[in-house]
């Protein structure tokens, strides 16, 4: 069999055909800076950015397209949301299931004694009860940071219930959608989120170098930009403009990447998020049932499709998982990822620290045949 | 005539053929995250990053490839270099010819009363005398920030002489090479720079979404990362690794863009920087001579190829320069940029504030015929 790619939680390798076309269309026909020059090609580059902003605003139900900010990956977006809003004395609530792109910015502010952080411990399947968040709130709590789904166990978090709590206490609410945008409906207004960070190159099917965030107007007023510079606006001022989106978008945009991302979002809208999820869950059901039949395998996390995205972590007794991942690649052309997946506290929570797990993350372009083939490979290797 | 692109100071529109091929080669054959998974395609993505790092280290004569850090544009690099090193009480020296990507980060730290900045006033042609820098040094001076060439008038700055001064007083030295990397030889060691910021999408011919910096090991130890997150290394730690390059590279890299940038640098090395500059200067000589013959035109800046890069700003009496730029595009397909070019203090220095100038910035793929055609268009319009 040809290559089987099961590392979609890192980057989607197979994307909609339109994404490749859009990248090339920009490169061959436009290939210049948007919003800087007044010539036709520069205006066309500007329209790409505008269209992409509109598509993403529609996808996440954000009222004003200016609330969509592009960054170069979701890590930048998360750093901007976290470091730009927190001041000395603030308290933050997050969970042990977060990625290092959330933990490391928080840890560095903690280490400087600027903030205090409660890392709410999730259960052994990575699950969080909303009331755990509520119980941790104090009068210094400025921000709640929560991933929509774990990148290790796939566990879905109660983002809507936590949004209600954040709104009730008037606390800024940041949701990390790295593992769900493009597969799950995300309604920014309804979630009562202030900051929804998204990645471009995973299920949204954009190329690398894309991502960003949606931000509430309230948080946008208070959030300080981490990066300042040329915006092509208010160029008479040596100070950053204070309006959206320019306040948070400095320097030449990755217009080539954003045109690819726009095409990815178009594909998702045309295909329908529900249809994408239905297909992925059909594959996930087969995979999960198959995994359960292999006695050597222990599934880490819910092992229940209602409680997780189609990302599965396993251990296999005393088998070295790096070696197992290597053999899957080397003998079967199956691409997976072993280790700690940049989420050490999640692995501690799931009792897979420090050895980690072997992760299989499914995507829309995977097929039933590939899933069966992978299960067979596992049976042969174990 | 087909389109004539004279906005190379913003982005090079026409790049080496190999750049397009490399972007597609990554997209079609690799298209996954580097350094995260252990499978063949992920390792291939990792090799791209490694090769690109090596190529850029060679280009700038940087000893250890780990000293090369990729960011998503030069604005991010400059913000990292400036905001990551300055502490309360520090003094900074820069010039009035800098871009907003330098001015705005400095202004925001000044506004918070954290730092003091001397903006050394350059002369009416944008020129700086190194002794002006030396005279501004005091015992709090932590950093000197200097562009290699103005993006408005093209004026070259005495980066080598200032490097000697910085070394003499043991002050960190940051050089912004946005307008010169790929056209002028840049020797990091010889310049005695601590931080050399570069953009990928201008003369280095990479696609948008690329850039970065070279950093001295001394400054790297002290510089705090502005962005922290997953690095694929030390994933057991919820703290950012403190080694190069991971300390400053978080989140999924723009491997597609970096593969294009690598190809751009290869093209430059094969063609030879000197040959590139010779060709650009041949065009610049024709253009400058032609401009001087049009009585309505006033050339802003040195108007002397020994003192500037092939970027020319003009005014034309009372003519609206936005209108003139529009007519060049609309009637002649010539792409230029009018306005303030994200450099308000430079325009104040050059006495072109607030109306700005009309900028023509040449690139390696421009031709003599295009230059003659542009001069004719200007004659017809003025």
XYZ file of C-alpha atoms in Angstrom, chain B residues 1-277:
277
model
C 4.847 45.859 -22.552
C 4.030 43.235 -19.987
C 3.951 44.153 -16.335
C 6.974 46.001 -14.993
C 7.464 45.339 -11.308
C 9.356 48.025 -9.426
C 8.286 47.276 -5.854
C 11.095 44.859 -5.002
C 11.780 46.698 -1.749
C 8.413 45.359 -0.529
C 8.517 41.815 -1.978
C 10.269 40.333 -4.986
C 7.512 39.297 -7.375
C 9.748 37.582 -9.883
C 11.966 34.987 -8.241
C 14.275 32.218 -9.382
C 12.413 29.299 -11.033
C 13.840 26.949 -8.441
C 11.873 28.731 -5.701
C 8.532 27.738 -7.226
C 9.777 24.196 -7.771
C 10.934 23.892 -4.175
C 7.636 25.114 -2.780
C 5.806 22.523 -4.875
C 8.317 19.815 -4.119
C 7.666 20.252 -0.400
C 3.918 20.465 -0.908
C 3.652 17.436 -3.198
C 6.149 15.139 -1.550
C 6.556 16.085 2.094
C 3.845 18.387 3.470
C 4.197 17.458 7.123
C 5.774 18.775 10.315
C 9.550 18.692 10.692
C 11.235 17.295 13.756
C 8.035 16.075 15.323
C 7.391 12.599 13.974
C 10.101 10.018 13.396
C 8.775 8.829 10.020
C 10.627 9.362 6.752
C 8.611 12.336 5.503
C 8.919 14.165 8.815
C 12.655 13.544 8.810
C 12.785 14.897 5.245
C 10.984 18.024 6.469
C 13.574 18.307 9.236
C 16.376 18.064 6.680
C 14.879 20.957 4.717
C 15.084 23.162 7.793
C 18.637 22.003 8.476
C 19.759 22.611 4.884
C 18.152 26.035 4.823
C 19.852 26.927 8.097
C 23.191 25.859 6.624
C 22.669 27.848 3.431
C 21.821 31.001 5.365
C 24.696 30.510 7.797
C 27.012 30.266 4.761
C 25.495 33.348 3.133
C 26.038 35.499 6.228
C 29.248 33.799 7.409
C 27.778 32.599 10.677
C 29.924 29.972 12.379
C 27.328 27.676 13.914
C 24.113 26.943 12.015
C 22.235 26.885 15.329
C 22.729 30.655 15.429
C 20.271 30.954 12.513
C 16.683 31.360 13.694
C 13.665 31.295 11.408
C 10.739 33.621 12.005
C 7.797 34.295 9.764
C 8.836 37.741 8.650
C 11.552 40.220 9.555
C 9.156 42.275 11.689
C 8.892 39.325 14.085
C 12.676 38.998 14.089
C 13.159 42.686 14.897
C 10.561 42.601 17.676
C 12.244 39.546 19.155
C 15.647 41.192 19.068
C 14.428 44.470 20.521
C 11.787 43.461 23.067
C 13.614 40.333 24.185
C 16.795 42.096 25.228
C 15.707 45.432 26.682
C 15.007 45.815 30.389
C 13.782 48.728 32.467
C 16.347 51.519 32.525
C 18.104 50.582 29.278
C 19.124 53.121 26.669
C 18.953 52.449 22.925
C 20.508 54.257 19.985
C 18.920 54.110 16.557
C 18.401 56.507 13.649
C 15.627 58.469 12.041
C 15.962 56.338 8.899
C 14.528 53.176 10.465
C 11.383 51.366 9.410
C 8.300 51.189 11.650
C 9.227 47.571 12.432
C 12.035 49.064 14.523
C 10.420 52.353 15.555
C 7.130 50.943 16.795
C 8.576 48.321 19.181
C 10.940 50.989 20.546
C 8.187 53.598 20.870
C 5.974 51.181 22.789
C 8.729 50.436 25.314
C 9.459 54.183 25.577
C 5.800 54.970 26.139
C 5.790 52.593 29.105
C 8.796 54.527 30.478
C 10.869 51.366 30.357
C 13.629 52.584 28.084
C 15.119 55.763 26.647
C 15.849 56.025 22.937
C 18.059 58.382 20.954
C 16.916 58.666 17.356
C 20.029 59.998 15.634
C 19.022 62.456 12.968
C 20.477 61.635 9.586
C 21.167 64.303 6.971
C 18.773 65.340 4.203
C 20.008 62.484 2.038
C 19.464 60.005 4.840
C 23.174 59.645 5.627
C 24.615 58.849 9.042
C 28.084 59.589 10.396
C 29.324 56.799 12.698
C 30.567 59.383 15.204
C 26.970 60.513 15.708
C 26.314 57.063 17.164
C 29.415 57.142 19.334
C 28.506 60.569 20.720
C 25.125 59.286 21.909
C 26.494 56.375 23.937
C 26.055 56.556 27.682
C 26.565 54.052 30.478
C 22.988 52.767 30.126
C 23.295 52.050 26.386
C 22.371 48.419 25.873
C 21.571 48.241 22.165
C 22.297 49.952 18.846
C 19.772 49.312 16.076
C 20.703 50.244 12.529
C 19.300 49.469 9.123
C 21.784 48.582 6.401
C 19.858 50.660 3.865
C 16.825 52.908 3.978
C 13.701 51.470 2.395
C 12.732 54.998 1.319
C 15.812 56.641 -0.186
C 17.999 53.555 -0.477
C 20.733 55.300 1.532
C 23.396 52.865 2.733
C 24.372 53.153 6.369
C 27.914 52.678 7.751
C 27.141 49.350 9.375
C 30.748 48.231 9.620
C 32.012 51.388 11.316
C 29.110 51.318 13.750
C 29.866 47.652 14.476
C 33.357 48.633 15.579
C 31.923 51.274 17.886
C 29.416 48.803 19.362
C 32.224 46.307 19.967
C 34.466 48.948 21.522
C 31.799 49.858 24.087
C 30.486 46.290 24.445
C 26.963 47.216 23.334
C 24.639 44.773 21.575
C 24.402 45.567 17.887
C 21.352 44.805 15.757
C 21.492 45.233 11.976
C 18.336 45.272 9.844
C 19.222 43.851 6.417
C 15.716 43.956 4.906
C 16.899 45.983 1.923
C 20.305 44.412 1.351
C 20.452 40.686 2.153
C 20.925 38.932 -1.182
C 22.367 42.021 -2.919
C 25.237 43.021 -0.623
C 27.794 40.791 1.058
C 26.978 40.511 4.748
C 29.600 39.008 7.013
C 28.113 38.512 10.468
C 31.438 37.862 12.198
C 33.254 40.671 10.465
C 30.433 43.145 11.107
C 30.660 42.395 14.817
C 26.878 42.233 14.856
C 24.996 40.448 17.629
C 21.745 40.238 15.743
C 21.319 40.308 11.972
C 17.651 40.393 10.987
C 16.778 39.214 7.478
C 13.640 38.986 5.405
C 12.976 35.995 3.183
C 10.627 37.401 0.561
C 12.658 40.327 -0.760
C 16.068 39.907 -2.414
C 16.584 36.447 -0.905
C 13.692 35.460 -3.216
C 11.836 33.252 -0.759
C 8.049 33.300 -0.592
C 6.025 35.342 1.893
C 5.983 33.996 5.449
C 9.767 33.687 5.715
C 12.532 35.590 7.489
C 14.606 35.343 10.614
C 17.820 36.349 12.273
C 21.396 35.371 13.010
C 22.361 35.857 16.645
C 25.631 35.909 18.567
C 25.940 33.288 21.283
C 26.437 36.016 23.841
C 23.195 37.787 22.984
C 21.356 34.459 22.621
C 22.106 33.632 26.245
C 20.574 36.870 27.478
C 17.765 37.285 24.937
C 14.377 36.201 26.245
C 12.072 34.466 23.782
C 8.982 36.502 22.922
C 7.145 33.405 21.753
C 7.281 30.081 23.593
C 5.665 26.749 22.872
C 6.193 23.368 21.298
C 9.673 22.865 19.923
C 9.650 19.094 19.506
C 12.529 19.110 21.996
C 12.585 18.654 25.766
C 8.888 17.883 25.540
C 9.034 16.592 29.101
C 9.472 20.187 30.259
C 6.742 22.777 30.558
C 9.500 25.364 30.184
C 11.049 26.610 26.957
C 14.384 24.890 26.163
C 17.290 27.289 26.634
C 19.436 26.085 23.728
C 19.693 27.288 20.144
C 17.791 27.301 17.874
C 14.828 25.883 19.828
C 14.800 28.702 22.388
C 13.503 31.044 19.668
C 11.601 28.698 17.346
C 8.214 27.573 18.645
C 5.316 25.961 16.890
C 5.150 24.417 13.454
C 7.678 25.986 11.111
C 6.726 27.302 7.689
C 8.629 24.471 6.036
C 6.992 25.079 2.676
C 8.160 28.678 2.732
C 11.587 27.789 4.102
C 12.121 25.303 1.271
C 11.390 28.114 -1.165
C 13.761 30.429 0.696
C 16.479 27.774 0.612
C 16.137 27.638 -3.163
C 16.332 31.433 -3.352
C 19.567 31.437 -1.380
C 20.958 28.641 -3.556
C 20.193 30.715 -6.635
C 21.957 33.719 -5.110
C 25.025 31.676 -4.200
C 25.189 30.124 -7.661
C 24.683 33.417 -9.454
C 27.030 35.260 -7.121
C 26.048 38.251 -5.002
C 28.540 40.404 -6.864
C 26.961 39.525 -10.224
C 23.513 40.247 -8.846
C 24.641 43.623 -7.592
